[in-house]
PDB file of C-alpha atoms in Angstrom:
ATOM      1  CA  MET A   1     143.132 109.190 116.145  1.00 79.00           C
ATOM      2  CA  SER A   2     145.849 108.542 113.557  1.00 93.00           C
ATOM      3  CA  ASN A   3     149.113 106.811 114.424  1.00 96.00           C
ATOM      4  CA  GLU A   4     150.892 108.412 111.457  1.00 96.00           C
ATOM      5  CA  GLY A   5     154.383 109.508 112.485  1.00 96.00           C
ATOM      6  CA  LYS A   6     154.118 107.772 115.877  1.00 96.00           C
ATOM      7  CA  ARG A   7     156.352 104.959 117.109  1.00 97.00           C
ATOM      8  CA  VAL A   8     154.209 101.893 117.649  1.00 98.00           C
ATOM      9  CA  LYS A   9     154.745  98.327 118.817  1.00 98.00           C
ATOM     10  CA  VAL A  10     152.681  95.541 117.292  1.00 98.00           C
ATOM     11  CA  HIS A  11     152.450  91.790 117.442  1.00 98.00           C
ATOM     12  CA  TYR A  12     151.511  90.029 114.238  1.00 98.00           C
ATOM     13  CA  VAL A  13     151.142  86.673 112.550  1.00 98.00           C
ATOM     14  CA  GLY A  14     151.646  86.658 108.772  1.00 98.00           C
ATOM     15  CA  THR A  15     150.165  83.971 106.531  1.00 98.00           C
ATOM     16  CA  LEU A  16     149.806  83.278 102.836  1.00 97.00           C
ATOM     17  CA  ASP A  17     146.387  82.676 101.279  1.00 96.00           C
ATOM     18  CA  ASP A  18     146.892  78.902 101.633  1.00 96.00           C
ATOM     19  CA  GLY A  19     147.320  79.338 105.405  1.00 96.00           C
ATOM     20  CA  THR A  20     151.110  78.875 105.452  1.00 96.00           C
ATOM     21  CA  GLU A  21     152.620  81.002 108.203  1.00 97.00           C
ATOM     22  CA  PHE A  22     155.665  82.931 106.963  1.00 96.00           C
ATOM     23  CA  ASP A  23     156.417  85.123 109.984  1.00 97.00           C
ATOM     24  CA  SER A  24     155.243  85.729 113.538  1.00 97.00           C
ATOM     25  CA  SER A  25     156.390  88.230 116.143  1.00 97.00           C
ATOM     26  CA  VAL A  26     154.217  86.292 118.589  1.00 96.00           C
ATOM     27  CA  LYS A  27     156.368  83.173 118.184  1.00 96.00           C
ATOM     28  CA  ARG A  28     159.503  85.271 118.685  1.00 95.00           C
ATOM     29  CA  GLY A  29     157.948  86.707 121.859  1.00 96.00           C
ATOM     30  CA  GLU A  30     158.875  90.265 120.886  1.00 96.00           C
ATOM     31  CA  PRO A  31     156.631  92.843 119.196  1.00 98.00           C
ATOM     32  CA  ILE A  32     158.110  94.879 116.371  1.00 97.00           C
ATOM     33  CA  GLU A  33     158.560  98.620 116.805  1.00 97.00           C
ATOM     34  CA  PHE A  34     158.390 101.073 113.908  1.00 97.00           C
ATOM     35  CA  THR A  35     157.283 104.573 112.981  1.00 97.00           C
ATOM     36  CA  CYS A  36     153.861 104.306 111.398  1.00 97.00           C
ATOM     37  CA  MET A  37     153.604 105.509 107.765  1.00 97.00           C
ATOM     38  CA  ALA A  38     157.354 106.268 107.580  1.00 96.00           C
ATOM     39  CA  GLY A  39     158.000 103.614 104.919  1.00 95.00           C
ATOM     40  CA  GLN A  40     159.619 101.162 107.319  1.00 96.00           C
ATOM     41  CA  MET A  41     156.912  98.558 106.685  1.00 97.00           C
ATOM     42  CA  ILE A  42     155.153  97.318 103.566  1.00 97.00           C
ATOM     43  CA  PRO A  43     152.461  99.847 102.553  1.00 97.00           C
ATOM     44  CA  GLY A  44     149.460  97.652 103.380  1.00 97.00           C
ATOM     45  CA  PHE A  45     150.765  96.880 106.877  1.00 98.00           C
ATOM     46  CA  ASP A  46     151.402 100.583 107.590  1.00 96.00           C
ATOM     47  CA  ALA A  47     147.897 101.461 106.373  1.00 97.00           C
ATOM     48  CA  ALA A  48     146.356  98.779 108.587  1.00 97.00           C
ATOM     49  CA  VAL A  49     148.073 100.096 111.729  1.00 98.00           C
ATOM     50  CA  LYS A  50     147.492 103.775 110.963  1.00 97.00           C
ATOM     51  CA  ASP A  51     144.044 104.012 112.570  1.00 96.00           C
ATOM     52  CA  MET A  52     144.275 101.217 115.144  1.00 97.00           C
ATOM     53  CA  GLU A  53     143.862 101.815 118.869  1.00 96.00           C
ATOM     54  CA  LYS A  54     145.964 100.331 121.665  1.00 96.00           C
ATOM     55  CA  ASP A  55     145.059  96.667 122.340  1.00 97.00           C
ATOM     56  CA  GLU A  56     143.003  96.471 119.127  1.00 97.00           C
ATOM     57  CA  THR A  57     143.453  93.364 116.984  1.00 98.00           C
ATOM     58  CA  LYS A  58     142.548  93.240 113.310  1.00 98.00           C
ATOM     59  CA  THR A  59     142.963  90.837 110.443  1.00 98.00           C
ATOM     60  CA  VAL A  60     143.918  92.291 107.069  1.00 98.00           C
ATOM     61  CA  HIS A  61     144.405  90.912 103.568  1.00 98.00           C
ATOM     62  CA  ILE A  62     147.127  92.792 101.702  1.00 98.00           C
ATOM     63  CA  PRO A  63     147.338  92.379  97.915  1.00 97.00           C
ATOM     64  CA  ALA A  64     150.786  91.858  96.378  1.00 97.00           C
ATOM     65  CA  ASP A  65     151.017  95.443  95.097  1.00 96.00           C
ATOM     66  CA  GLN A  66     150.661  96.713  98.690  1.00 97.00           C
ATOM     67  CA  ALA A  67     153.063  94.088 100.065  1.00 97.00           C
ATOM     68  CA  TYR A  68     156.348  93.188  98.326  1.00 95.00           C
ATOM     69  CA  GLY A  69     155.126  94.040  94.830  1.00 96.00           C
ATOM     70  CA  GLU A  70     154.437  91.922  91.803  1.00 96.00           C
ATOM     71  CA  ARG A  71     157.037  89.437  90.649  1.00 95.00           C
ATOM     72  CA  ASP A  72     159.324  91.017  88.023  1.00 96.00           C
ATOM     73  CA  GLU A  73     161.011  88.625  85.597  1.00 95.00           C
ATOM     74  CA  GLN A  74     163.545  91.358  84.756  1.00 96.00           C
ATOM     75  CA  LEU A  75     164.939  90.775  88.245  1.00 95.00           C
ATOM     76  CA  VAL A  76     165.956  87.239  87.228  1.00 96.00           C
ATOM     77  CA  GLN A  77     169.496  87.566  85.886  1.00 95.00           C
ATOM     78  CA  LYS A  78     171.871  85.113  84.218  1.00 96.00           C
ATOM     79  CA  VAL A  79     175.577  85.702  84.829  1.00 94.00           C
ATOM     80  CA  PRO A  80     178.530  83.735  83.427  1.00 96.00           C
ATOM     81  CA  ALA A  81     180.080  81.776  86.304  1.00 94.00           C
ATOM     82  CA  ASP A  82     183.575  82.895  85.283  1.00 94.00           C
ATOM     83  CA  GLN A  83     182.586  86.483  86.210  1.00 93.00           C
ATOM     84  CA  ILE A  84     181.729  85.474  89.794  1.00 89.00           C
ATOM     85  CA  PRO A  85     184.461  84.807  92.373  1.00 87.00           C
ATOM     86  CA  ASN A  86     184.048  81.332  93.912  1.00 89.00           C
ATOM     87  CA  ALA A  87     180.977  80.606  91.760  1.00 90.00           C
ATOM     88  CA  ASP A  88     181.432  76.885  92.355  1.00 88.00           C
ATOM     89  CA  GLN A  89     180.654  77.475  96.042  1.00 90.00           C
ATOM     90  CA  LEU A  90     177.298  79.197  95.465  1.00 93.00           C
ATOM     91  CA  PRO A  91     174.503  77.298  97.261  1.00 94.00           C
ATOM     92  CA  VAL A  92     171.845  76.576  94.601  1.00 94.00           C
ATOM     93  CA  GLY A  93     168.344  77.039  96.043  1.00 94.00           C
ATOM     94  CA  GLN A  94     169.530  79.325  98.835  1.00 94.00           C
ATOM     95  CA  THR A  95     169.783  83.058  99.371  1.00 93.00           C
ATOM     96  CA  VAL A  96     173.122  84.853  99.301  1.00 92.00           C
ATOM     97  CA  TYR A  97     173.946  88.536  99.679  1.00 90.00           C
ATOM     98  CA  MET A  98     175.441  90.626  96.908  1.00 86.00           C
ATOM     99  CA  GLN A  99     176.679  94.179  97.059  1.00 84.00           C
ATOM    100  CA  GLY A 100     174.733  96.945  95.348  1.00 80.00           C
ATOM    101  CA  PRO A 101     176.230 100.028  93.664  1.00 83.00           C
ATOM    102  CA  GLY A 102     176.333 101.927  96.975  1.00 87.00           C
ATOM    103  CA  GLY A 103     177.934  99.024  98.810  1.00 87.00           C
ATOM    104  CA  GLN A 104     174.666  97.981 100.443  1.00 88.00           C
ATOM    105  CA  PRO A 105     174.090  94.220 100.692  1.00 90.00           C
ATOM    106  CA  PHE A 106     170.919  92.825  99.129  1.00 86.00           C
ATOM    107  CA  PRO A 107     169.556  89.268  99.087  1.00 90.00           C
ATOM    108  CA  VAL A 108     169.402  87.193  95.904  1.00 93.00           C
ATOM    109  CA  LYS A 109     168.336  83.592  95.463  1.00 95.00           C
ATOM    110  CA  VAL A 110     170.690  81.295  93.562  1.00 96.00           C
ATOM    111  CA  VAL A 111     168.199  79.567  91.259  1.00 96.00           C
ATOM    112  CA  SER A 112     170.518  77.392  89.192  1.00 95.00           C
ATOM    113  CA  MET A 113     174.025  76.845  87.901  1.00 95.00           C
ATOM    114  CA  GLU A 114     174.049  75.172  84.492  1.00 94.00           C
ATOM    115  CA  ASP A 115     176.480  75.162  81.572  1.00 94.00           C
ATOM    116  CA  GLY A 116     178.659  77.851  83.154  1.00 94.00           C
ATOM    117  CA  ILE A 117     175.704  80.210  83.756  1.00 95.00           C
ATOM    118  CA  VAL A 118     174.421  81.169  87.210  1.00 96.00           C
ATOM    119  CA  THR A 119     170.786  82.297  87.447  1.00 96.00           C
ATOM    120  CA  PHE A 120     169.950  84.735  90.253  1.00 96.00           C
ATOM    121  CA  ASP A 121     166.475  85.871  91.321  1.00 96.00           C
ATOM    122  CA  MET A 122     166.477  89.321  92.948  1.00 94.00           C
ATOM    123  CA  ASN A 123     162.716  89.385  93.615  1.00 95.00           C
ATOM    124  CA  HIS A 124     161.715  89.400  97.273  1.00 93.00           C
ATOM    125  CA  GLU A 125     160.769  85.856  98.263  1.00 92.00           C
ATOM    126  CA  LEU A 126     157.162  87.027  98.867  1.00 95.00           C
ATOM    127  CA  ALA A 127     156.882  89.102  95.666  1.00 96.00           C
ATOM    128  CA  GLY A 128     153.686  88.400  93.748  1.00 96.00           C
ATOM    129  CA  GLN A 129     151.857  87.042  96.770  1.00 96.00           C
ATOM    130  CA  ALA A 130     148.971  88.469  98.734  1.00 97.00           C
ATOM    131  CA  LEU A 131     149.626  88.420 102.471  1.00 98.00           C
ATOM    132  CA  ASN A 132     147.357  88.087 105.485  1.00 98.00           C
ATOM    133  CA  PHE A 133     148.159  89.506 108.885  1.00 98.00           C
ATOM    134  CA  GLU A 134     146.557  89.347 112.287  1.00 98.00           C
ATOM    135  CA  ILE A 135     147.884  92.500 113.943  1.00 98.00           C
ATOM    136  CA  THR A 136     147.560  93.591 117.575  1.00 98.00           C
ATOM    137  CA  LEU A 137     148.620  97.120 118.484  1.00 98.00           C
ATOM    138  CA  VAL A 138     150.494  96.623 121.755  1.00 97.00           C
ATOM    139  CA  GLU A 139     151.782 100.135 122.438  1.00 96.00           C
ATOM    140  CA  ILE A 140     151.776 103.661 121.029  1.00 96.00           C
ATOM    141  CA  CYS A 141     155.143 105.056 122.097  1.00 91.00           C
ATOM    142  CA  ASP A 142     154.684 108.774 121.173  1.00 70.00           C
TER     143      ASP A 142
END
């Protein structure tokens, strides 16, 4: 039976192909809850949960195009530091939040600050990477 449109709770452990763990609801001790196939999760994760049964565990490999997408070099932007308030306080190598056209905050990584130019990377930190998940369907809420 399909879980499409149903609220579900799952536990998961996410790893990269080299085995590096990047996220785990198990370590947080709290499953995540979402509506299956409603676009709240990356497409490959949604698809994996869609036909699972309660208490089922599965391991899935999700290619980049079904995760956070391929890396897009057009999302790396160079901005003159004099156009950025408090540019000298930007933490190089860290993520900061900027405001989009609708006022929504979005994360960007401060890549470098050289010769009066700040380089920002707006790609998701996992863009371009295949992801692996061990998923356990804990509860079907509807």
